[in-house]
Short mmCIF file of C-alpha atoms and ligand atoms in Angstrom, two decimals:
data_model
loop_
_atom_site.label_atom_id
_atom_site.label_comp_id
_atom_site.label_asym_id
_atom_site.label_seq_id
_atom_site.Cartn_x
_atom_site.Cartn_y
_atom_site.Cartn_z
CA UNK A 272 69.40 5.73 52.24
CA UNK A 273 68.67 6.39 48.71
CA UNK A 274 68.62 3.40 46.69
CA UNK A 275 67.43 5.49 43.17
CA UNK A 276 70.96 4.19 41.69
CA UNK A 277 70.65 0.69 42.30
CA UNK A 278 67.22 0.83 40.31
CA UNK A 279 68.58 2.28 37.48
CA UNK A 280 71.35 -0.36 37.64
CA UNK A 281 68.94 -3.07 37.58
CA UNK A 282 65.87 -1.10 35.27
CA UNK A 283 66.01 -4.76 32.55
CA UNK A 284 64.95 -6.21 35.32
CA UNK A 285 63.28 -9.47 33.85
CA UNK A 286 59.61 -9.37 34.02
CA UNK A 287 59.25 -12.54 36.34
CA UNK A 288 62.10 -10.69 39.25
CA UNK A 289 60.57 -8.02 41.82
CA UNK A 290 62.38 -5.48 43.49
CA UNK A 291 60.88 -5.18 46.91
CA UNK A 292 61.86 -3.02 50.13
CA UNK A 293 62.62 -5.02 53.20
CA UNK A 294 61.89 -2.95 56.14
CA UNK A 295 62.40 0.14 56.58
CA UNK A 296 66.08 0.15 56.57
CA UNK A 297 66.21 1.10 52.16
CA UNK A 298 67.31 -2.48 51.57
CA UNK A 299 66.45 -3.69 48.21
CA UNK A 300 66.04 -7.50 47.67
CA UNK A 301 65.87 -9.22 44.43
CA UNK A 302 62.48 -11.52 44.94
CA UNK A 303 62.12 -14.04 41.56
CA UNK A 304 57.92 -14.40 41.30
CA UNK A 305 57.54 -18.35 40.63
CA UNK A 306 54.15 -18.09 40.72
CA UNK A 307 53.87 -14.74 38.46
CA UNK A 308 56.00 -16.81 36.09
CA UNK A 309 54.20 -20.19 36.32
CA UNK A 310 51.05 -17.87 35.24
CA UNK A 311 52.37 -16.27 32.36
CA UNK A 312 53.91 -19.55 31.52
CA UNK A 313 50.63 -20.94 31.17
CA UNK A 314 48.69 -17.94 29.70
CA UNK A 315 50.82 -17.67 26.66
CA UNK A 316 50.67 -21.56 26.40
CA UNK A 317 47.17 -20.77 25.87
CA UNK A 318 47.79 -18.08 23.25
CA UNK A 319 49.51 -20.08 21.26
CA UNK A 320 46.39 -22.72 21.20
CA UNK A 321 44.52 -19.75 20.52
CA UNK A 322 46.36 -18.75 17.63
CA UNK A 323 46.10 -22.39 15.97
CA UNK A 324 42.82 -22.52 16.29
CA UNK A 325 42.44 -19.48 14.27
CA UNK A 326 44.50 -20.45 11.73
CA UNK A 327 42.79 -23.87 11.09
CA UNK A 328 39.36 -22.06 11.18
CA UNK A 329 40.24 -19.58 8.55
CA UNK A 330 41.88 -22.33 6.09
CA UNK A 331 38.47 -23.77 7.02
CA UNK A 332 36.33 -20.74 6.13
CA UNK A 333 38.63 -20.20 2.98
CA UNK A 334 37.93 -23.36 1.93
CA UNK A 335 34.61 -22.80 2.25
CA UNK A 336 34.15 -19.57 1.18
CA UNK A 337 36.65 -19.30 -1.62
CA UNK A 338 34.94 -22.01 -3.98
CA UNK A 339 31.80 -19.87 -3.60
CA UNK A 340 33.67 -16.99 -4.30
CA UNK A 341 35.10 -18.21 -7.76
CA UNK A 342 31.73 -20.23 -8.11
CA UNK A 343 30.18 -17.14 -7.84
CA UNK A 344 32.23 -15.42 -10.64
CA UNK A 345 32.15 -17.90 -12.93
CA UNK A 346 28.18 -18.70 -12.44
CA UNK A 347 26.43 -16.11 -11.03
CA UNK A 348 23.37 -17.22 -8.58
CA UNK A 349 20.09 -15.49 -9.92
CA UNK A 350 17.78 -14.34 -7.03
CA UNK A 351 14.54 -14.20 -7.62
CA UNK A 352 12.04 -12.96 -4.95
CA UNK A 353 8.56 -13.16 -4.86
CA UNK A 354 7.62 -10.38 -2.19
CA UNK A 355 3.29 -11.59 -1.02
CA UNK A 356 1.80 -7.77 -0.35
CA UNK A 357 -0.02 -7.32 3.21
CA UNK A 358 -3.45 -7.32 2.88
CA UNK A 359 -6.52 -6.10 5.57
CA UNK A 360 -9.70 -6.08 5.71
CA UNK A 361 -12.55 -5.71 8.75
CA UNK A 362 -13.53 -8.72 10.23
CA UNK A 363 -16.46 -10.29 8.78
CA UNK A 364 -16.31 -8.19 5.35
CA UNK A 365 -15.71 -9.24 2.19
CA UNK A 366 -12.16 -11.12 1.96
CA UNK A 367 -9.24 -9.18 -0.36
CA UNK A 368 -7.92 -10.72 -3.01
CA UNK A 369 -4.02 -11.54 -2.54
CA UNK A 370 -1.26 -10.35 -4.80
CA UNK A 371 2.11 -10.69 -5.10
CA UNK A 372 4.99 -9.42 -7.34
CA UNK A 373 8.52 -11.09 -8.66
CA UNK A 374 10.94 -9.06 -8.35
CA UNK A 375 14.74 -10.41 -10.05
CA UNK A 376 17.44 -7.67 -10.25
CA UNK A 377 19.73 -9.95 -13.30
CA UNK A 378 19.61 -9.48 -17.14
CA UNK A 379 16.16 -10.99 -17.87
CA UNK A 380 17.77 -12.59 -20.88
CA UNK A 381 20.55 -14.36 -19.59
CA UNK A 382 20.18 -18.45 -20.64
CA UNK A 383 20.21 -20.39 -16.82
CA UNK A 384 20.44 -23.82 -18.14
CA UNK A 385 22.32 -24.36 -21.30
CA UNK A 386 20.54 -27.72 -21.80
CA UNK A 387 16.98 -26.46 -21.50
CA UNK A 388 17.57 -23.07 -22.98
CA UNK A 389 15.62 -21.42 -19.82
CA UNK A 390 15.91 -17.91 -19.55
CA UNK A 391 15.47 -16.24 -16.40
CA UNK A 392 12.45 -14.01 -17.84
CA UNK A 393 11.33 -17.59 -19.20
CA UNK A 394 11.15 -18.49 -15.79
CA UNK A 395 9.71 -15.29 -14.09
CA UNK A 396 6.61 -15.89 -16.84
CA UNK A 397 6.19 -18.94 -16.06
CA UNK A 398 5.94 -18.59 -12.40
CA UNK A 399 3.66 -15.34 -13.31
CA UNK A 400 1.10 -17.38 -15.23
CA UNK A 401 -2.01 -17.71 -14.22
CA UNK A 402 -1.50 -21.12 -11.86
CA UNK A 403 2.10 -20.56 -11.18
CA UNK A 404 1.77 -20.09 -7.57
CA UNK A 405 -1.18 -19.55 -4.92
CA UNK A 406 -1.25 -17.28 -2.32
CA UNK A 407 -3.07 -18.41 0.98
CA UNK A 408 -3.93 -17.02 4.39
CA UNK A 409 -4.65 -19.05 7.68
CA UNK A 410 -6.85 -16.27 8.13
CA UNK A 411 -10.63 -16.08 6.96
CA UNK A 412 -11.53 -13.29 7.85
CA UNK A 413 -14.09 -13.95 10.55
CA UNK A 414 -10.95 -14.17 13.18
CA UNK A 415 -9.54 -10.81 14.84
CA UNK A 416 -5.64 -10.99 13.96
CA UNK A 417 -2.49 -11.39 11.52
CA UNK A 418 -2.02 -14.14 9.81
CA UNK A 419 0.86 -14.77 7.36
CA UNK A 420 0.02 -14.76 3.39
CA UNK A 421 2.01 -17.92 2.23
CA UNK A 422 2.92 -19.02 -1.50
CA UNK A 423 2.73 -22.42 -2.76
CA UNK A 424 4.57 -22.76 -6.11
CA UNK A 425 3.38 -25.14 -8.88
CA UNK A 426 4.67 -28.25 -8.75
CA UNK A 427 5.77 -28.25 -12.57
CA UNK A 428 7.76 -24.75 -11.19
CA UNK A 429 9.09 -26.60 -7.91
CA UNK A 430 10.65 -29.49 -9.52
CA UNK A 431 12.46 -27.26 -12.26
CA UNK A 432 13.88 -25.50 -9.46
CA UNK A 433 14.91 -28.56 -7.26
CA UNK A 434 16.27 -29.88 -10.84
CA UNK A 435 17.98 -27.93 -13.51
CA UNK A 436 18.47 -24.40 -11.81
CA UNK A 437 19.78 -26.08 -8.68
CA UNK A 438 22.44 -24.02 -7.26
CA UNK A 439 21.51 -21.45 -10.54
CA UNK A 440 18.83 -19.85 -8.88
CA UNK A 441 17.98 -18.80 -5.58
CA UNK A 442 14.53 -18.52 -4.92
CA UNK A 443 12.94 -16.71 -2.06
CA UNK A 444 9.53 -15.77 -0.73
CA UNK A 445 8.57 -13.04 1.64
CA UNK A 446 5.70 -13.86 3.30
CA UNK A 447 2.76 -10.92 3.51
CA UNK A 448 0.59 -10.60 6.29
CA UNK A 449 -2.95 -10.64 5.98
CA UNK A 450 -4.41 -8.31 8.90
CA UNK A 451 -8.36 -8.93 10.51
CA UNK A 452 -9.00 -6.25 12.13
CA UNK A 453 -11.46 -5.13 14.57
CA UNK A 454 -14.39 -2.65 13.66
CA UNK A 455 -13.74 0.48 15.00
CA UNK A 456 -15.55 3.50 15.83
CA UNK A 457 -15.02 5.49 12.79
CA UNK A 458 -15.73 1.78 10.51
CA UNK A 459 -19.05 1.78 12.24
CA UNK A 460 -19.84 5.00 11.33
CA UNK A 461 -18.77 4.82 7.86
CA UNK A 462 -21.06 1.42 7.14
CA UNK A 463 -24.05 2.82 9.33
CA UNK A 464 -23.96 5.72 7.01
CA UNK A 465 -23.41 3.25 3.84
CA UNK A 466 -26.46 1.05 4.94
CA UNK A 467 -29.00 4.51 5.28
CA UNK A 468 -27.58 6.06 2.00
CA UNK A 469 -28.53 2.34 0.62
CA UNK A 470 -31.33 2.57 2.36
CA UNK A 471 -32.99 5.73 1.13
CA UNK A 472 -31.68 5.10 -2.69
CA UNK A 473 -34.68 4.32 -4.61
CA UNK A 474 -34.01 1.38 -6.42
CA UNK A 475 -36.24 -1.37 -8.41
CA UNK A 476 -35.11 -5.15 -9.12
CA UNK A 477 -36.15 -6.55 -12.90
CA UNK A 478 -36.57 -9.80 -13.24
CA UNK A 479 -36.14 -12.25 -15.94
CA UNK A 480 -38.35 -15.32 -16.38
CA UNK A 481 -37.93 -18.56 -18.69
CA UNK A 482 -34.67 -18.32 -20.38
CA UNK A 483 -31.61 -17.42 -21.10
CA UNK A 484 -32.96 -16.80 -24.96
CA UNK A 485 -31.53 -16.04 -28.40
CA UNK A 486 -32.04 -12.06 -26.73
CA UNK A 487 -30.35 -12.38 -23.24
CA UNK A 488 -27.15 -11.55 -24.44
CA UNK A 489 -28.51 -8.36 -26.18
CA UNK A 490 -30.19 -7.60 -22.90
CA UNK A 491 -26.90 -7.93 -20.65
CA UNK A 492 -25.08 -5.71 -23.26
CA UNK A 493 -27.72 -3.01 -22.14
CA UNK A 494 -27.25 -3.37 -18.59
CA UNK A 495 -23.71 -2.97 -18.88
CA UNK A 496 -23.61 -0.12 -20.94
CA UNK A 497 -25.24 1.18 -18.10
CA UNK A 498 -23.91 0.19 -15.05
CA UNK A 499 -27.27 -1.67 -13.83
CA UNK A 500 -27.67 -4.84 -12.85
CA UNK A 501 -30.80 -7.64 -12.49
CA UNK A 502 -32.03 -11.10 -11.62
CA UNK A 503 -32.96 -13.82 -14.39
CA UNK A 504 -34.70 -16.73 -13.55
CA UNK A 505 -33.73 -19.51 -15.50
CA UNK A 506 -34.61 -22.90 -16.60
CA UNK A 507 -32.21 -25.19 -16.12
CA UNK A 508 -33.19 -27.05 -19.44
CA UNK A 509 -32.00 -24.00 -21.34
CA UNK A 510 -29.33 -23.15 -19.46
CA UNK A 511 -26.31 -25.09 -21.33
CA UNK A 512 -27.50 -23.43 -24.76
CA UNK A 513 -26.29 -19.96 -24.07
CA UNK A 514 -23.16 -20.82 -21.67
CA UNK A 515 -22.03 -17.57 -22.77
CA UNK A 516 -24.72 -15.47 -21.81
CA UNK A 517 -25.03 -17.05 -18.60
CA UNK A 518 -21.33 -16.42 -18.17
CA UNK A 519 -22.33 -12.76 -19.07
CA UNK A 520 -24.43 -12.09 -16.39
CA UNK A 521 -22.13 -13.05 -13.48
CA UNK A 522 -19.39 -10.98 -15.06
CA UNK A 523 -21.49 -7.90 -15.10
CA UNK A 524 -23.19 -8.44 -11.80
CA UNK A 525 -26.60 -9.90 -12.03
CA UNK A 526 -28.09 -12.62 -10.04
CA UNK A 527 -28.83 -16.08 -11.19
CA UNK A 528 -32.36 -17.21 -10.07
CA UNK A 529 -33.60 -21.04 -10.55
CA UNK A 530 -36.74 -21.16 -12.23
CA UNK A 531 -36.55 -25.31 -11.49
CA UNK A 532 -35.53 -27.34 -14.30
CA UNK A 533 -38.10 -27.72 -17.13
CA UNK A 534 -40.52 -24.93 -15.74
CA UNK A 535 -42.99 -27.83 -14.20
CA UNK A 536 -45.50 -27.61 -11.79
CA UNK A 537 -43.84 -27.79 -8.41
CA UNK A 538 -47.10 -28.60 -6.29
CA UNK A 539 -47.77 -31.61 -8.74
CA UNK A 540 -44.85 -32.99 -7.61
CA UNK A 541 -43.61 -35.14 -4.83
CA UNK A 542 -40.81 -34.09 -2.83
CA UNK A 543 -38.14 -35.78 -4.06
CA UNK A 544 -39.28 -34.51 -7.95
CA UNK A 545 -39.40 -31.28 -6.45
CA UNK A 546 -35.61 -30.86 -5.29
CA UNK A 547 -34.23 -32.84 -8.33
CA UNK A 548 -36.23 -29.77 -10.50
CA UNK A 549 -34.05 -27.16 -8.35
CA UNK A 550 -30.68 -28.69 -7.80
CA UNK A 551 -30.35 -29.75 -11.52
CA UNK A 552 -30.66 -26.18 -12.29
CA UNK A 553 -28.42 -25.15 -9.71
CA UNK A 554 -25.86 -27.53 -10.93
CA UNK A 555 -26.17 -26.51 -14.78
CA UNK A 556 -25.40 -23.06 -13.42
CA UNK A 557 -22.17 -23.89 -11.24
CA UNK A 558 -21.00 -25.83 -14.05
CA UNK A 559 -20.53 -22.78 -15.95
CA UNK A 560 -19.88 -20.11 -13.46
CA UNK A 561 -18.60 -21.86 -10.50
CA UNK A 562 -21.90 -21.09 -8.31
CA UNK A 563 -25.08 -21.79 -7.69
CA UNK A 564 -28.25 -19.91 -8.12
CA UNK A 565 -29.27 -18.09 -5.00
CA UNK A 566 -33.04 -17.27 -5.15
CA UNK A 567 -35.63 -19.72 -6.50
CA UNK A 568 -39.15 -18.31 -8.63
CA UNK A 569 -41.25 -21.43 -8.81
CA UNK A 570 -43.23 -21.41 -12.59
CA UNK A 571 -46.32 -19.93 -12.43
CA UNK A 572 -45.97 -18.78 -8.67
CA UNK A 573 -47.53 -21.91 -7.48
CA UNK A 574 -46.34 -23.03 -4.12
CA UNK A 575 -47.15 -24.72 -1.18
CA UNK A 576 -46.47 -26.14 2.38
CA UNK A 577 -44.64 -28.81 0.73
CA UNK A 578 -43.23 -26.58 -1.80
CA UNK A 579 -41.58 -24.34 0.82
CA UNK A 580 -40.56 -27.07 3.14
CA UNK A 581 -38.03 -29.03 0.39
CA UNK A 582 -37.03 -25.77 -1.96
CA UNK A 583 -34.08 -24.79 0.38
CA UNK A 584 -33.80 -21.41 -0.95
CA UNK A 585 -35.66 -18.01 -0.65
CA UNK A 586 -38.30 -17.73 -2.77
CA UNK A 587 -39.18 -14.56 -4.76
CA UNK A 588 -42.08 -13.42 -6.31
CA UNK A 589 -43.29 -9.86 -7.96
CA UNK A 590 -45.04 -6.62 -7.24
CA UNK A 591 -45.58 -5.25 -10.73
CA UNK A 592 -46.35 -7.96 -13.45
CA UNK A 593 -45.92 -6.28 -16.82
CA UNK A 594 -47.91 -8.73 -18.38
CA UNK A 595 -45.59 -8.80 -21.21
CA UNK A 596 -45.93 -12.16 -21.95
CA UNK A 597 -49.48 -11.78 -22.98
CA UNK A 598 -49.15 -8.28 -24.97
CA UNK A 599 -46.19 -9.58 -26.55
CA UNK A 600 -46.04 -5.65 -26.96
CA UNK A 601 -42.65 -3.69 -26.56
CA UNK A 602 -45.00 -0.17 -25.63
CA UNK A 603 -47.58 -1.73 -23.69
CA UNK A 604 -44.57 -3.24 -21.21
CA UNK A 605 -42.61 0.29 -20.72
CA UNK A 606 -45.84 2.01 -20.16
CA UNK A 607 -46.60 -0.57 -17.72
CA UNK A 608 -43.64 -0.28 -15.69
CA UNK A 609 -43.56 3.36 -15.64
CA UNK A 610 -46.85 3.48 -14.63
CA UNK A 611 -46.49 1.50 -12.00
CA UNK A 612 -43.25 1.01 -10.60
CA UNK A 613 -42.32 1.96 -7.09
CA UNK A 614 -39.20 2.45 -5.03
CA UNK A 615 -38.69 -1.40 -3.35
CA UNK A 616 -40.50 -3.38 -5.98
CA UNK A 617 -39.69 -6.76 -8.00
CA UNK A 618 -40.78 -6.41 -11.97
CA UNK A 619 -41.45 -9.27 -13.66
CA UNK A 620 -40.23 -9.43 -17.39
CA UNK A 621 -39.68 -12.31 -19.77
CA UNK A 622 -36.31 -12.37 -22.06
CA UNK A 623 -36.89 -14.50 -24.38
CA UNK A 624 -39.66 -12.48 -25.96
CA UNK A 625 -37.92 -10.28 -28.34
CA UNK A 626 -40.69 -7.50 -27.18
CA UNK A 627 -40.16 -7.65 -24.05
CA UNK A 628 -35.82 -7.24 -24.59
CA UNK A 629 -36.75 -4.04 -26.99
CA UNK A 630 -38.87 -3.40 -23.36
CA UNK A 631 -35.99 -3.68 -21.20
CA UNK A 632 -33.39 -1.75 -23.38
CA UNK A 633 -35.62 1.33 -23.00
CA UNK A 634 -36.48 0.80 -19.16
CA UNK A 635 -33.36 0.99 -18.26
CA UNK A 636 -31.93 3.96 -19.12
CA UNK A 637 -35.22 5.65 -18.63
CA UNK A 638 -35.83 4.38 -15.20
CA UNK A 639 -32.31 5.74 -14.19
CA UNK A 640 -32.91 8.81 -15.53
CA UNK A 641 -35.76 8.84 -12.97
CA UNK A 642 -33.38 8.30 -10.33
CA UNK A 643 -34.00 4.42 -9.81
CA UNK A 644 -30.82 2.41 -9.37
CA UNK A 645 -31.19 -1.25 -11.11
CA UNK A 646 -30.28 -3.85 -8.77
CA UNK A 647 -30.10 -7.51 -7.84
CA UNK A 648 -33.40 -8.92 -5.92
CA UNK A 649 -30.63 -9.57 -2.96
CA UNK A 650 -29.23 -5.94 -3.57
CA UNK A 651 -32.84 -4.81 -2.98
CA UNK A 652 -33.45 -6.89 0.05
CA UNK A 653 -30.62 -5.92 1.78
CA UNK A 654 -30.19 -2.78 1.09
CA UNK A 655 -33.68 -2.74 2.70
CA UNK A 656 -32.41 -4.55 6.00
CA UNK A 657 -34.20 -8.25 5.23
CA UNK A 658 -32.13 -11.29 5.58
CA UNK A 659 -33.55 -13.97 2.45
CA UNK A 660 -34.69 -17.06 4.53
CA UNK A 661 -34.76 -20.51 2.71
CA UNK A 662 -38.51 -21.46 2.01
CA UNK A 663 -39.78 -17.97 2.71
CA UNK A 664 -41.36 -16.08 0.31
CA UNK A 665 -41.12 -12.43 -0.93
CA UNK A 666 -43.06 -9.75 -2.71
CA UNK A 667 -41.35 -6.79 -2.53
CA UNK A 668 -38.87 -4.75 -0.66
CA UNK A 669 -40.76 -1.21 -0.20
CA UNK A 670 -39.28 1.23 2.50
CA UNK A 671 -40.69 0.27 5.95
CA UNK A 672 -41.75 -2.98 4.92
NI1 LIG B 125 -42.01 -18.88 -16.02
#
């Protein structure tokens, strides 16, 4: 009835034997599991595969790895990373510039390619100059959303890269993300505020007629000594005899103006005349800045239907003529202008007569230090609210006009 000593007799029982009760009667049979053992049987078949798979997998990866390994002992892999910074702006508003820095965590002086003699701060210089890579966006800036900033190596850069410092140097880019975003409440407010604080600034735009001179660049000194700014209306004749000055004024601010080409006549002329007078001078100005002119005086104010119709730009006139081109006198022209100068108006001046420069170096700071702000004819006009049409013509800017 008690069968506890025939299981310790038989306790190495084989794993693939069963001892099993038979009834109720304490009888203990022996029962050998086939199928328990044909499942084992196959599961450590299956191990064993398994296993040699491993193996063969590791001798693999070892023979892939290891050569790196060594490799990388023997010749280091330089990383250099060029990491684009995010950029945002509000939609519509003026585009940020993108940037980027290089960031390389080796000895800066270590020689990558014995037969060149490149250094790796060689090559971080060269991929820092000027055109050694170009950052661009997808994104404009008129479309809600993130775009990704991408950088396009030079080619000169690539192909050293692809070349000689194959395998030496690993180069990667993080992309930045240029964000558009929406303009919010609080952006509203802050440029609706903006706009009526540029609004109520009293401000004056001087003007510039018949040069650039032998004196602009004496002028443009002045007005960025003191942080003002103005408009000069050039002829494009004289234009590529002071490059530099020219170059000057869209450094420091001011607006280029066309003033046509050889200061002719424009309602003497037929249509055709007329626009080759204007775009000559706008191209004489891109040539040396990169951009055109963007508001037209036509000599000697003299316009007309046809004038209007085939100028294509806004056209601007005056509201305080110092007459400084007649007086050819440097007292008579400041008493002029602070006689008569206004909050909103357009001065007309001359610079290349020496007078009228001495003129303008003692305006300026004297017209600040009445609480006028020097600014652009298109600083005026929209700080007053007025879109510049093409053919339209303007006078002034005055508050409420
Ligand atoms: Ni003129």
């Amino acid at each position: 009835m008690n069968n506890r000593g025939k299981i310790n007799y038989i306790k190495n029982l084989p794993s693939n034997y069963t001892l099993q009760s038979q009834g109720g009667g304490g009888v203990l049979n022996l029962h050998y599991n086939r199928g328990h053992n044909n499942f084992d049987y196959r599961r450590s078949k299956n191990n064993n595969a398994i296993k040699y798979v491993g193996v063969i997998l590791t001798i693999v990866a070892l023979i892939i790895v290891l050569p790196k390994a060594f490799g990388a002992l023997f010749h280091h892999t330089t990383e250099i990373t060029i990491q684009v910074h995010d950029a945002e702006m509000y939609v519509n508003e003026e585009k940020p510039d993108f940037s980027a820095e290089l960031i390389c965590k080796d000895n800066t002086s270590k020689v990558l390619d014995d037969k060149s003699g490149i250094t790796v701060q060689s090559l971080l210089d060269n991929i820092n100059r000027g055109d050694g890579y170009t950052l661009a966006s997808d994104g404009d800036g008129t479309n809600i959303g993130e775009f990704p900033i991408k950088c396009n190596l030079a080619g000169d850069i690539q192909n050293t890269l692809d070349g000689d410092l194959k395998d030496k140097v690993n180069f990667v880019v993080k992309l930045g993300t240029f964000r558009v975003k929406e303009i919010d409440e609080a952006h509203a407010k802050e440029l609706a505020d903006k706009a009526k604080a540029a609004y109520e600034q009293p401000m004056l735009a001087l003007t510039f007629d018949d040069g650039p001179g032998p004196y602009t660049d004496d002028l443009l000194e002045c007005f960025e000594k003191h942080d003002a700014r103005a408009t000069f209306f050039m002829v494009g004749k004289n234009i590529p005899n002071y490059p530099d000055a020219v170059k000057k004024m869209g450094d420091i601010g001011c607006e280029f103006g066309n003033h046509s080409y050889d200061h002719a006549k424009l309602t003497k002329l037929s249509i055709a005349e007329i626009q080759a007078e204007i775009s000559q001078t706008n191209e004489a100005v891109q040539n040396i800045t990169g951009r055109p002119s963007t508001v037209l005086r036509v000599p000697y104010g003299a316009t007309n239907d046809a004038v209007n119709g085939a100028c294509g730009m806004p056209m601007i006139q005056w509201s305080v003529d110092t007459l400084d081109w007649k007086t050819r006198s440097t007292e008579a022209t400041v008493e002029n202008v602070l006689n008569f100068a206004e909050d909103g108006d357009i001065i007309l001046l001359h610079d290349i007569h020496e007078t009228s420069v001495e003129a303008a170096k003692q305006l300026i700071p004297a017209l600040q230090e009445r609480g006028f702000k020097l600014v652009t004819v298109s600083e005026l006009a929209k700080a007053r609210g007025h879109k510049l049409e093409n053919g339209n013509t303007y006078f002034s800017f005055h508050k409420g006009e």
